[in-house]
Coordinates of C-alpha atoms in Angstrom, one line a residue:
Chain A
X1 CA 22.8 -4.8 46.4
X2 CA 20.7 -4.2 43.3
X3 CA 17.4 -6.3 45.0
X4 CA 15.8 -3.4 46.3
X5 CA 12.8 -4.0 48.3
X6 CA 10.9 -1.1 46.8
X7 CA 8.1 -2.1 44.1
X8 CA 8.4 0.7 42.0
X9 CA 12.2 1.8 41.5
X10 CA 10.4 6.3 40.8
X11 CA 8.4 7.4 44.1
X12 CA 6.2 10.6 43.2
X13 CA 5.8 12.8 46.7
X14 CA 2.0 13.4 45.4
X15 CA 2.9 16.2 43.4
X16 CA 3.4 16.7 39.8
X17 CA 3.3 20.2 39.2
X18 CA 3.2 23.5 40.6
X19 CA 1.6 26.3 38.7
X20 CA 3.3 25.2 35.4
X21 CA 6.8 24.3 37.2
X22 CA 7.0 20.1 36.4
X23 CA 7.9 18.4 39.3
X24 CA 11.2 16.0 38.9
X25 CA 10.3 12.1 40.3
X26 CA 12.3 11.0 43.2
X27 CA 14.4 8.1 41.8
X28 CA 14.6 5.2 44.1
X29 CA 17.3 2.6 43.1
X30 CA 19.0 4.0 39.8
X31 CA 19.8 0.8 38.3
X32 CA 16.0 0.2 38.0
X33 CA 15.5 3.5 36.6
X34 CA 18.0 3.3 34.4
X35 CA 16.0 -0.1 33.0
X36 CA 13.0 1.9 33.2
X37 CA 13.6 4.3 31.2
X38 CA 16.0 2.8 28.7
X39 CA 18.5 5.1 28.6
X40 CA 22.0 4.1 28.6
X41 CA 24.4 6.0 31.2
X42 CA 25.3 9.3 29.0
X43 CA 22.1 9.7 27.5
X44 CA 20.0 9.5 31.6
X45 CA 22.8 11.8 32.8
X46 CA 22.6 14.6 29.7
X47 CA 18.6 13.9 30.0
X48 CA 19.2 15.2 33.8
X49 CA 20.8 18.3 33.0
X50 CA 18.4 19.4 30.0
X51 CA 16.1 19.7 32.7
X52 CA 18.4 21.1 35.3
X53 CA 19.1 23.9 32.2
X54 CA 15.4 24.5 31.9
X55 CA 14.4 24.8 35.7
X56 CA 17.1 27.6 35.9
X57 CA 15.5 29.4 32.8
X58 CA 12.2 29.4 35.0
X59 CA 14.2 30.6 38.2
X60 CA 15.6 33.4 36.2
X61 CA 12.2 34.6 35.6
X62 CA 10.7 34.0 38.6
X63 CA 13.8 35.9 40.0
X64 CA 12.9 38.8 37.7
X65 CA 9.2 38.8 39.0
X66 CA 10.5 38.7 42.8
X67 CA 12.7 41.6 42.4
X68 CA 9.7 43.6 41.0
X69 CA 7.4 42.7 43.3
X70 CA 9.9 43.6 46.0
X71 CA 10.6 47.2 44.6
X72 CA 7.0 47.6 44.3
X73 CA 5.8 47.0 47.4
X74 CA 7.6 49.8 49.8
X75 CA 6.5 52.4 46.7
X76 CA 2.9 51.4 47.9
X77 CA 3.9 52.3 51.0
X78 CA 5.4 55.3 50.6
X79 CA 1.6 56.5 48.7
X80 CA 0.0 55.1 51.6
X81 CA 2.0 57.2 54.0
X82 CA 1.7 60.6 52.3
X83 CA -2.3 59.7 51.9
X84 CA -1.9 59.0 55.6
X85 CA -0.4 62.4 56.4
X86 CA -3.0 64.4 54.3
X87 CA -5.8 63.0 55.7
X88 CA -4.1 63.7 59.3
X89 CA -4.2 67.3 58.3
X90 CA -7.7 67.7 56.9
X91 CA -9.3 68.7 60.3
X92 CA -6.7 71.2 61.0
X93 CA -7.4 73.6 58.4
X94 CA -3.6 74.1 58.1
X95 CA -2.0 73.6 54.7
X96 CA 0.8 70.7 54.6
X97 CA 4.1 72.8 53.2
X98 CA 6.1 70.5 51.5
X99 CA 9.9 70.6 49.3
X100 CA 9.9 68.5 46.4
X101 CA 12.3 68.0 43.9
X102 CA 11.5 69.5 40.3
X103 CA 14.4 68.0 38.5
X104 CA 17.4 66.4 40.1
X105 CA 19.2 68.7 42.6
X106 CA 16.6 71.0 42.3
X107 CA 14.1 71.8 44.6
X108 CA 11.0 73.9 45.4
X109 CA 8.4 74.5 48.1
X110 CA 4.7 72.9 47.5
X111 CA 1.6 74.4 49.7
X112 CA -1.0 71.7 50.0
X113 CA -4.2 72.9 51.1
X114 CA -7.0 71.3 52.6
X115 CA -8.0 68.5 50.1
X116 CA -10.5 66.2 50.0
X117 CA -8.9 64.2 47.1
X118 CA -5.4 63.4 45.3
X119 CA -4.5 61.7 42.2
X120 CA -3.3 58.2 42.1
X121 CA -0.9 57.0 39.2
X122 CA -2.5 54.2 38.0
X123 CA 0.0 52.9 35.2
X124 CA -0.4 53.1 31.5
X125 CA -0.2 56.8 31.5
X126 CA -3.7 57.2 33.3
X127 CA -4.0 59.3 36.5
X128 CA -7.2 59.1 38.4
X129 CA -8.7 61.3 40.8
X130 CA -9.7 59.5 44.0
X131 CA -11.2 61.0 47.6
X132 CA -8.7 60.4 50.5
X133 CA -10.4 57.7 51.9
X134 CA -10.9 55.9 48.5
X135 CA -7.4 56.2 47.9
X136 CA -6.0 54.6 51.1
X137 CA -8.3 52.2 50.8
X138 CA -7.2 51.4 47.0
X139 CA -3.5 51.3 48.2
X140 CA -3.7 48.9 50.9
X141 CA -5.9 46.8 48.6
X142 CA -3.6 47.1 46.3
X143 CA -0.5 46.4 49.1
X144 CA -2.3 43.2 50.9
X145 CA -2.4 41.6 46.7
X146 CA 1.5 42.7 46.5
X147 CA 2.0 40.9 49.6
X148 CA 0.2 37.9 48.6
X149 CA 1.8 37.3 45.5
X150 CA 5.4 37.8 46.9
X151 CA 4.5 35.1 49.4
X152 CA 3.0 32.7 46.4
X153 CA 6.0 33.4 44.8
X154 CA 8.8 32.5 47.2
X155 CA 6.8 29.4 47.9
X156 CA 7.3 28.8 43.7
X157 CA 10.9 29.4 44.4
X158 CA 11.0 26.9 47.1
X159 CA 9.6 24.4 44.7
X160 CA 11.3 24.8 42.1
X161 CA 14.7 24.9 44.3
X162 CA 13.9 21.4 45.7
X163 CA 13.1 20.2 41.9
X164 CA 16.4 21.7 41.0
X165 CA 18.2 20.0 44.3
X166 CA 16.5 16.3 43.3
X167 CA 17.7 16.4 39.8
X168 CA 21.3 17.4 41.1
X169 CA 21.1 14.2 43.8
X170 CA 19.7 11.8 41.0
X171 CA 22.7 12.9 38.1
X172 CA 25.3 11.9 41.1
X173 CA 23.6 8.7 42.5
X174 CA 23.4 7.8 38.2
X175 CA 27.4 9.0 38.2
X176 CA 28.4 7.1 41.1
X177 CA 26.1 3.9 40.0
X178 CA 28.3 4.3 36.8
X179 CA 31.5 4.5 38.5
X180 CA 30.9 1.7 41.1
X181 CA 29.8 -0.6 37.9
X182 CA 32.3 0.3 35.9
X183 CA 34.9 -0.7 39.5
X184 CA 33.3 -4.2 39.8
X185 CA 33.6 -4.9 35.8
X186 CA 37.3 -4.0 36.3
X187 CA 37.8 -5.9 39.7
X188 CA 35.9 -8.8 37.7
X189 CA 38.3 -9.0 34.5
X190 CA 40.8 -8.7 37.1
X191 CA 40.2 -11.8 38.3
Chain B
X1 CA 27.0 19.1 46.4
X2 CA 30.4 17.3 45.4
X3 CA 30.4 13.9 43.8
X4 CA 31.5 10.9 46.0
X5 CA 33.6 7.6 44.9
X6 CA 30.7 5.2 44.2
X7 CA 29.1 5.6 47.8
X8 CA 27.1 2.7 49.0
X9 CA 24.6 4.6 50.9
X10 CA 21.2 4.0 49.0
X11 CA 19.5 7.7 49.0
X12 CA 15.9 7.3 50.3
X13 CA 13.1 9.6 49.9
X14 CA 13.8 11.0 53.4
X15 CA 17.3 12.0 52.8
X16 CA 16.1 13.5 50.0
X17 CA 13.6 15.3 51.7
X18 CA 16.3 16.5 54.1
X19 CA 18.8 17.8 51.9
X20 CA 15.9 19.8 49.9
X21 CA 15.2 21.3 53.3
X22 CA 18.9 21.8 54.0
X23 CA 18.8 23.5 50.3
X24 CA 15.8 25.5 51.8
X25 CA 17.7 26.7 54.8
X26 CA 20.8 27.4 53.2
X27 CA 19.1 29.9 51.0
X28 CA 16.7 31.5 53.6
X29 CA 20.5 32.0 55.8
X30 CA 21.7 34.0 52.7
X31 CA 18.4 35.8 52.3
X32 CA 18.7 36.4 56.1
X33 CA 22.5 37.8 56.1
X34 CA 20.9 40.3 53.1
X35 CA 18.2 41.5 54.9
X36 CA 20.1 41.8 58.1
X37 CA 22.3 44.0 56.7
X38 CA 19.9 46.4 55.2
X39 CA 17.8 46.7 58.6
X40 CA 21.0 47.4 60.8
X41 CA 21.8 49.9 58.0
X42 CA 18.6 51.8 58.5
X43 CA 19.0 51.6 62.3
X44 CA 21.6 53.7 62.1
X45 CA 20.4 55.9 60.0
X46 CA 17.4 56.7 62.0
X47 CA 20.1 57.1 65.2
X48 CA 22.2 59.3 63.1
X49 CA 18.7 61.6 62.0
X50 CA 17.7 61.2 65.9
X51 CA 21.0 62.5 67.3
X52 CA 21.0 65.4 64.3
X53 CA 17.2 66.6 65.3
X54 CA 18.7 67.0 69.0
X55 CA 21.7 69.0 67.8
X56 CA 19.4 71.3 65.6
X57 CA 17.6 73.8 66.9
X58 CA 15.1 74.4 64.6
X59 CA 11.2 74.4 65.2
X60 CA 10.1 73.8 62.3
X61 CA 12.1 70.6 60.5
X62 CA 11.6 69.2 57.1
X63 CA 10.5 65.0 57.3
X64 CA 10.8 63.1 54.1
X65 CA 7.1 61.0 53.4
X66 CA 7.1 59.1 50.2
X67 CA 9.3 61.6 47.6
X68 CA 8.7 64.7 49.3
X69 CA 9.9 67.1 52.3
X70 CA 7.1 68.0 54.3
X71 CA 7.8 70.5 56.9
X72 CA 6.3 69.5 60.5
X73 CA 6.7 70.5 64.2
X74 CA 9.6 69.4 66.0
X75 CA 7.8 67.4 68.1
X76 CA 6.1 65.5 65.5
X77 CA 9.2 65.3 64.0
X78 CA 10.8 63.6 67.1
X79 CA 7.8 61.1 68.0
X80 CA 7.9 60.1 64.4
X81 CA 11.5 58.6 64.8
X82 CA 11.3 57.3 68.3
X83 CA 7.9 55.0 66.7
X84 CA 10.2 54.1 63.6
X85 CA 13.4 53.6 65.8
X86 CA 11.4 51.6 67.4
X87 CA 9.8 49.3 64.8
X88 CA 13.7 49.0 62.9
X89 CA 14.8 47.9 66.1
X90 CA 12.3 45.6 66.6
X91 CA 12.2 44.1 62.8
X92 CA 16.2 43.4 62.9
X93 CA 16.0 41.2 66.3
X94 CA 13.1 39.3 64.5
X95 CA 15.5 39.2 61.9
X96 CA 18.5 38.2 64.3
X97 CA 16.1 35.5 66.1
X98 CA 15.5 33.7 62.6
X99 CA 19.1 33.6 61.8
X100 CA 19.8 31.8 64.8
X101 CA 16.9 29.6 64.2
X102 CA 18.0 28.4 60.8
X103 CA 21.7 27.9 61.7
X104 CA 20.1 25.9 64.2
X105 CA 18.5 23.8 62.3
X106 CA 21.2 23.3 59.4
X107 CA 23.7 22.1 62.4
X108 CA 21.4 19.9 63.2
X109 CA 20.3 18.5 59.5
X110 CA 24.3 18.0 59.1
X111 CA 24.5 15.8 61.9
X112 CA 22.2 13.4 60.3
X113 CA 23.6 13.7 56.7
X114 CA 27.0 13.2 57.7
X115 CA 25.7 10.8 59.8
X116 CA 24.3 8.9 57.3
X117 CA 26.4 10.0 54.1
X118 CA 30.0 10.9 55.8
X119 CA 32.5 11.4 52.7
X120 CA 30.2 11.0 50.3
X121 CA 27.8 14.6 50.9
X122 CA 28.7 18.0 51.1
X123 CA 27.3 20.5 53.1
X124 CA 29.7 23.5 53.0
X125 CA 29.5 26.6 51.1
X126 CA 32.4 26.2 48.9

């Protein structure tokens, strides 16, 4: 049952890391890792979850960075619409009348004129004046990068879920190896 | 994923490979049910602003952009929310569409687990 056929009892799927996230090794037969590495039963299986504990810790954050990535990017859209909307005006010579809350609950009436520019909220406490075609194009550079990283991101996620999902499989192949060993010892005094 | 009784099925690369992807699944199916949700949410919405704009008969009708109110014509007003009716509608049967394609294909990942593993793997949200 032990003689597996395999040479080498850890497979690596070609990948060792992913932007600082270690990849866990596929384990193939668990009583040759268990030789391997040395480690007695107790010792492999609290190994496993030290680095179960620590792949959370890095979900959490990536988590963190998801969510603000995710609030961010319909913000940018909501710029990228007004911009729209002005520059849709700017032929007409009419000015874009607008409500607009001054504190909560309260409200008051905004007259926009013709403009050629508006100021973008750059972060940091800096506000810089940019012509409406700058801006848009500023907003959607600044949208396509939001987009990019969310998608780089998820795929981390992804990653790091299948790291986390190996090292959960490996601690209950090493449990059941344990139990099923510990079964034939018994059935063996038994006897 | 529970624990079995010393199961004699040796896990091989591949299996492992399928139950990360079942992993994958299960979370985009979650994701999915979220974001479903939210889009059928703002479907309504835009039907309930659509069906007020008919009952009003004002000309001149205030249209939220970004943070703020801006007054347009009614018409403006009107072909605005048919275009973004439209694209909700649109976005929440893409939505519907990949739902059905990932239950789809965690039936079918099952099969072979269970197939494979029976009693000692499981697949069910507890």
């Amino acid at each position: 049952m032990a003689a597996s056929t395999s040479s080498s009892s850890v497979s690596s799927p070609g990948v060792t890391e992913r932007r600082g996230i270690p990849a866990t090794s596929f384990v193939e037969d668990v009583e040759t890792y268990l030789k391997q590495s040395g480690l007695d039963v107790n010792s492999s299986l609290s190994f496993l979850q030290e680095r179960l504990q620590q792949y959370k810790i890095v979900e959490m954050k990536l988590l963190a960075q998801q969510r603000d990535l995710q609030a961010k990017i319909p913000d940018i859209e909501k710029c990228l619409d007004i911009v729209a909307t002005l520059l849709a005006k700017k032929g007409t010579g009419e000015a874009l009348i607008a409500d607009f809350e001054v504190s909560e609950g309260i409200y008051s009436r905004a007259r926009i004129e013709d403009t050629d520019s508006v100021c973008l909220w750059l972060g940091a406490n800096v506000m810089l004046e940019y012509s409406c075609e700058e801006a848009k194009t500023l907003l959607q550079k600044n949208l396509e990068n939001a987009r990019a990283s969310l998608e780089v991101l998820v795929a981390d996620l992804q990653f790091l879920r299948d790291q986390v999902t190996i090292t959960q499989v490996t601690t209950a192949r090493v449990y059941n190896w344990d139990v099923h060993q510990r079964r034939i010892r018994q059935a063996a005094k038994e006897t | 994923m529970q624990q079995g009784e010393g199961a004699e099925a040796q896990v091989t690369w591949e299996d492992q490979q399928n139950i990360n992807k079942f992993g994958r699944l299960n979370n985009r199916f979650h994701e999915l049910e979220d974001e479903i949700k939210v889009a059928k949410e703002a479907n309504e919405s835009l039907e309930d602003a659509s069906n007020e704009l008919i009952l009003s008969d004002e000309d001149v009708v205030r249209f939220q952009i970004g943070e703020v109110f801006a007054h347009m014509p009614r018409e403006e007003v009107e072909s605005r929310l048919e275009k973004m009716k439209e694209d909700a509608s649109k976005e929440l049967e893409r939505l519907e569409e990949e739902k059905e394609s990932v239950l789809a294909q965690m039936a079918e990942l099952k099969k072979i687990l269970y197939g494979k593993f029976k009693d000692s793997i499981n697949l069910e949200e507890d």
